[in-house]
Backbone as a ProteinNet text record, in pm:
[ID]
protein_1_A
[PRIMARY]
MTSSECTFIAIKPDGVQRNLVGEIIKRFEQKVSCLIAMKLIQASEDLLKEHYIDLKDLPFFAGLVKYMQSGPVVAIVWEGLNVVKTGRVMLGETNPADSKPGPSIIHGSDSVESAEKEIGLFQPEELVDYKSCAQNWIYE
[TERTIARY]
30	70.9	-2.4	1.3	-95.5	-115	-277.4	-307	-263.4	-233.8	-171.6	-274.9	-282.2	-347.3	-233.2	-353.3	-267.8	-317.3	-208.2	-218.7	-229.3	-202.4	-224.5	-140.4	-40.1	69.5	85.8	65.9	93.5	225.6	310.8	376.8	345.2	318.2	259.5	311.2	309.5	364.9	504.8	486.2	608.9	700	650.7	810.8	824.6	751.8	825.7	924	864.8	915.4	1113.2	1057.1	1207.5	1288.2	1264.1	1375.2	1354.7	1270.3	1223.3	1176.6	1126.6	1069.7	1127.5	1262	1372.1	1408.3	1417.8	1380.2	1278	1148	1047.1	974.6	1050.1	1030.9	1123.8	1239.9	1356.3	1325.8	1271.3	1200.6	1077	996.9	858	938	1059.1	1096.6	1159	1184.2	1278.5	1191.7	1033.6	990.5	841.3	824.4	685.9	719.7	666.5	680.6	712.1	600.3	612.5	529.9	613.7	604	519.4	377.8	319.4	224.8	300.9	236	319.4	339.1	385.3	392.8	352.7	327.1	376.6	365.5	402.3	283.1	149.9	65.7	40.4	4.9	-86.5	-197.6	-246.9	-398.2	-484.2	-595.9	-703.8	-790.4	-868.6	-913.4	-1028.1	-1070.2	-1207.8	-1148.7	-1026	-964.2	-969.4	-904.1	-915.5	-1009.8	-1092.5	-1231.2	-1300.3	-1301.3	-1299.9	-1236.2	-1137.8	-998.3	-1039.7	-1067	-1064.6	-1249.7	-1296.6	-1423.8	-1511.8	-1401.7	-1461.1	-1453.3	-1346.8	-1352.7	-1423.4	-1504.8	-1556.3	-1657.3	-1675.9	-1776.2	-1641.8	-1512.8	-1433	-1369.5	-1357.2	-1276.7	-1174.7	-1088.6	-1019.5	-995.7	-1038.7	-1072.5	-1040.2	-1131.7	-1070.9	-953.2	-813.8	-697.7	-614.9	-677.6	-551.1	-585.1	-731.8	-733.1	-680.4	-609	-541.9	-418	-362.1	-221.3	-172.9	-316.9	-293.9	-231.1	-296.4	-256.1	-160.6	-99.3	8.7	145.9	144.7	258.9	230	277.2	221.8	358	234.8	245.1	320.2	306.5	350.2	284.2	201.1	112.2	146.6	134.3	270.8	145.7	134.7	38.2	162.4	165.5	226.9	128	209.7	159.1	222.9	102	177.9	137.6	182.5	114.3	97.6	-56.7	-71.4	18.9	19.9	130.4	10.6	-161.5	-227.3	-188.3	-186.5	-76.5	0.7	144	273	264.4	187.8	198.5	155.7	63.7	22.1	78.3	153.7	270.8	413.6	421.7	535.3	502.6	373.2	343.4	325.4	292.8	257.2	83.8	122.5	4.7	-21.8	-167.8	-228.3	-214.5	-256.9	-256.8	-91	-32.7	112.8	130.4	63.3	113.8	159.8	110.4	86.3	239.7	306.8	363	504.8	541.1	693.7	752.1	834.4	908.8	868.9	844	816	732.5	560.8	497.9	337.1	365.8	240.8	309.4	403.1	440.5	379	353.9	303	158.8	51.6	-94.9	-65.3	-159.2	-177.9	-257.6	-341.3	-490.8	-432.4	-642.4	-611.9	-664.2	-724.2	-804.3	-784.6	-800.3	-807.6	-902.5	-1030.9	-1152.6	-1108.9	-1033.8	-973.7	-892	-796.1	-721.3	-739.8	-849	-909.6	-980.3	-1044.8	-1123.2	-1020.4	-952	-794.3	-712.2	-712.5	-630.6	-734.6	-860.3	-935.7	-948.5	-909.2	-898.3	-776.3	-691.2	-551.7	-530.5	-611.1	-633.5	-511.1	-655.8	-640.7	-531.1	-580.9	-524.1	-411.2	-334.9	-175.1	-89.2	-169.4	-95.8	-43.2	66.4	146.1	173.6	87.1	64.4	180.1	252.8	390.8	392.6	481	528.7	664.2	687	823.5	916.7	1026.3	1130.6	1163.7	1103.5	1138.6	1031.9	887.6	775.8	841.6	845.3	860.2	946.3	1048.5	1100	1059.7	1003.1	959.9	801.3	711.1	588.8	558.9	546.6	540.9	389.9
1445.2	1430.2	1463.8	1524	1505.1	1352.2	1344.3	1188.7	1109	979.4	962.6	829.4	817	752.1	596.9	535.8	391.5	385.3	360.4	364.7	235.3	193	45.2	57.6	-42.6	6.2	-161.2	-183.3	-307.5	-304.4	-396.6	-388.6	-511.3	-443.9	-527.4	-673.2	-755.8	-895.9	-834.5	-716.8	-711.1	-632.9	-576.5	-497.1	-650.5	-757.4	-857	-923.5	-965.3	-1042.9	-933	-798.4	-723	-718.4	-765.7	-766.3	-598.2	-537.7	-408.9	-389.8	-513.9	-473.9	-408.7	-436.9	-380.6	-173.5	-167	-63.9	21.7	-39.4	72.7	69.1	-24.2	-38.9	91.8	21.2	176	344.1	349.5	481.1	536.4	436.1	472.5	416.1	393.2	407.3	522.1	595.5	729.7	829.9	812.6	910.9	921.9	783.5	794.8	727.1	737	701.3	581.6	494.1	309.7	215.5	136.7	-10.3	-65.3	-101.9	-177.9	-309.9	-360.8	-485.2	-483.7	-601.1	-651	-774.4	-848.5	-994.9	-1017.3	-1108.1	-1173.1	-1286.9	-1226.6	-1329.8	-1295.4	-1432.9	-1456.9	-1431.3	-1326.3	-1272.8	-1393.5	-1433.7	-1440.1	-1394.5	-1457.5	-1405.5	-1280.8	-1361.3	-1298.6	-1202.9	-1182.1	-1088.7	-1016.2	-1030.2	-914.9	-816.8	-865.7	-839.4	-769.7	-795.3	-732.1	-570.9	-644.4	-468.3	-393	-424.6	-314.7	-302	-356	-338.4	-234.2	-84.9	55.5	42.9	-30.3	-8.2	-127.8	-208.6	-318.2	-311.1	-214.4	-147.4	-102.7	-73.3	-40.9	-136.9	-115	-222.3	-293.6	-243.7	-325.5	-367.3	-423.2	-464.8	-603.7	-692.3	-849.5	-853.2	-745.1	-750.4	-741.9	-608.7	-613.5	-715.6	-764	-879	-1022	-1026.2	-1110.2	-1085.7	-956.9	-942.7	-915.7	-892.4	-874.1	-1066.1	-1149.5	-1299.7	-1321.8	-1264.2	-1335.3	-1406.4	-1333.6	-1344.2	-1305.3	-1341.2	-1268.2	-1126.9	-1061.9	-909.9	-904.6	-797.2	-782.8	-669.8	-704.9	-576.4	-568.5	-448.2	-351.1	-252.2	-196	-95.4	-22.4	94.9	226.8	260.4	341.2	463.8	555.1	667.6	783.5	947.1	1074.3	1151.1	1191.1	1214.1	1220.5	1105.6	975.3	909.1	841.9	892	846.4	903.4	1081.2	1160.7	1211.1	1140	1141.3	962.8	872.3	783	846.7	878.6	876.2	1063.9	1093.1	1227.4	1105.8	1018.2	959.5	861.8	776.2	691.6	793.7	910.8	981.4	942.7	997.5	923.1	798.9	781.6	683.1	651.6	663.2	633.1	598.9	509.4	470.4	570.2	644.9	731.2	829.4	886.1	1040.1	1017.3	907.5	895.6	884.1	890.5	855.5	739.5	656.7	519.6	475.4	380.6	302.9	298.1	394.7	377	299.4	247.7	158.9	58.5	12.6	-122.5	-102.4	-36.2	-13.7	49.4	-22	53.2	113.1	207.7	294.4	378.1	351.7	387.5	548.8	564.9	702.3	802.2	758.6	814.8	736.8	763.4	703	577.9	628.1	568	425.1	444.2	321.4	263.3	290.5	284.6	151.5	187.9	142.9	8.6	11.6	-109.1	-218.9	-136.7	-208.1	-289.6	-224.4	-331.9	-384.4	-384.8	-500.6	-637	-641.8	-749.5	-787.6	-753.4	-843.7	-873.1	-869.1	-998.6	-858.3	-753.8	-626	-737.4	-856.6	-876.8	-898.4	-888.7	-919.4	-792.1	-714.7	-567.3	-539.9	-500.2	-465.2	-313.2	-352.5	-213.7	-198.9	-32.2	-37.6	108.2	185.9	267.3	325.2	398.2	424.4	475.3	422.1	555.2	659.8	651.3	810.5	866.5	855.2	945	1071.3	1081.3	1169.8	1297.8	1225.6	1340.5	1388.3	1306.1	1335.9	1455	1420.2	1494.8	1523.9	1658.5	1716.9	1708.5
2104.8	2019.2	1887.5	1773.4	1676.5	1637	1609.1	1574	1457.9	1441.3	1319.5	1251.9	1126	1009.8	986.1	925.4	903.5	696.3	645.2	454.8	432.5	358	265.7	149.1	136.3	-6.8	-4.2	-135.9	-175	-292.3	-278.5	-434.3	-540.1	-647.1	-736	-792.9	-870.2	-882.5	-958.7	-1090.5	-1111.1	-1043.1	-939.3	-823.4	-758.4	-717.8	-689.6	-708.8	-873.2	-939.8	-1018.2	-989.9	-997.9	-948.3	-776.6	-666.4	-643.1	-618.3	-555.7	-473.6	-416.7	-284.3	-166.1	-133.7	-44.2	-59.4	-223.4	-216	-241.5	-276.8	-214.7	-94.2	-16.2	114.7	223.3	166.6	188.3	221.6	90.5	33.2	154.4	183.2	264	380.7	417.6	595.5	604.3	424.5	520.7	517.9	469	454.3	539.6	611.9	636.4	787.6	954.7	1035.8	1068.1	1056.4	1120.8	1023	1014.6	953.4	1066.5	1024.1	1127.2	1076.5	943.6	920.5	790.2	754.8	639.4	590.2	473.2	431	298.5	300.6	101.5	85.7	-47.8	-4.3	-183.2	-202.8	-317.4	-297	-346.6	-334.4	-408.7	-358.5	-439.3	-508.8	-640.2	-755.5	-683.3	-542	-430.7	-409.8	-330	-227.8	-323.9	-462.7	-557.8	-583.6	-623.7	-658.8	-571.2	-463.2	-308.5	-336.2	-320.9	-344	-418.2	-560.7	-663.4	-711.1	-620.9	-628.1	-677.2	-664	-698.6	-869.7	-932.4	-1050.1	-1151.6	-1090.2	-1134	-1279.8	-1268.7	-1413.2	-1500.6	-1509.6	-1584.1	-1680.3	-1801.4	-1901.3	-1892.1	-1789.9	-1713.8	-1655.5	-1532	-1440.3	-1435.4	-1578.3	-1542.1	-1556.7	-1610.3	-1682.9	-1535.2	-1471.1	-1355.9	-1258.5	-1239.9	-1129.9	-1204	-1342.3	-1378.7	-1368.3	-1351.9	-1334.5	-1159.6	-1087	-971.2	-944.1	-995.4	-975.3	-1023.4	-1067.8	-1152.7	-1081.2	-979	-899	-753.9	-680.1	-518.7	-535.5	-398	-407.7	-261.3	-181.4	-37	6.1	109.6	140.8	276.8	301.9	367	446.9	552.5	639.3	686.2	673	745.7	824.4	927.7	982.9	1051.1	1043.6	1043.2	1044.6	1092.9	1065.4	922.4	822.3	697.8	608	624.5	587.8	465.5	416.3	341.3	226.4	261.1	144.7	117.1	195.6	168.9	97.8	121	29.6	-125.5	-119.5	-270.4	-355.5	-256.4	-343.4	-355	-289.9	-338.2	-470.2	-486.9	-577.9	-731.9	-683.1	-810.3	-897.7	-1036.5	-1089.1	-1068.6	-1082.8	-1120.4	-1261.4	-1341.5	-1475.6	-1541.6	-1558.5	-1648	-1694.9	-1750.2	-1897.6	-1875.7	-1735.5	-1655.1	-1589	-1518.5	-1416.2	-1456.6	-1342.6	-1396.5	-1343.9	-1406.7	-1379.1	-1250.4	-1195.5	-1046.9	-979.7	-964.3	-920.6	-958.9	-1079.4	-1159.1	-1081.9	-1019	-958.5	-801.1	-769	-623	-619.1	-506.1	-469.5	-409.1	-330.8	-275.4	-207.2	-109	-44.6	-109.1	-128.1	-235	-75.6	67.8	121.8	277.8	358.6	529.6	523.5	449.4	442.6	361.7	234.8	159.6	235.6	288.6	391.7	441.6	549.4	666.6	573.3	433.5	410.8	361.2	273.6	235.2	341.5	464.3	587.2	618.6	633.2	638	580.8	461.6	380.7	351.3	461.9	437.9	590.7	644.6	804.8	919.8	936.1	1013.2	1176.9	1153.7	1345.1	1324.6	1199.2	1219.7	1213.6	1195.1	1241.5	1423.6	1371.4	1532.2	1596.2	1691.7	1798.1	1863.7	1798.1	1876.6	1834.1	1971.7	1949.2	1911.8	1741	1717	1842.9	1876.1	1987.7	1858.6	1769.5	1709	1725	1798.7	1723.3	1832.8	1968.9	2033.1	1970.9	1910.3	1832.1	1705.6	1596.6	1521.2	1506.9	1608.9	1703.2	1798.4	1769.2	1952.7	1989.6
[MASK]
++++++++++++++++++++++++++++++++++++++++++++++++++++++++++++++++++++++++++++++++++++++++++++++++++++++++++++++++++++++++++++++++++++++++++++

């Protein structure tokens, strides 16, 4: 079997508040292989500052942290073949002005390295290691 990778997806506070969690999960379930962790979390300021540390020098950093603290987020880890790239394609453009409706309510890892870092911040000991029964049908 070809090796798989993991990605981190977070449904932002407005996605949770607007009751879009189920629809977002459904879309990812239809496109990627395996859900291995998910939790509803009220992220602390320290966690968010670490999560977005690569943006700390940008003018919107403080507002982003405040927004992400404005309500709970759903932190999800998906595993599958090329799941980081697939997730990024599903999310579309990062800049809300350039994106289609919807993607700005979801954060997604932009690389395998970013995914590993982000997953590490959200308690990796909670990941469930199992093999999907469909794995042998999908991957050779």
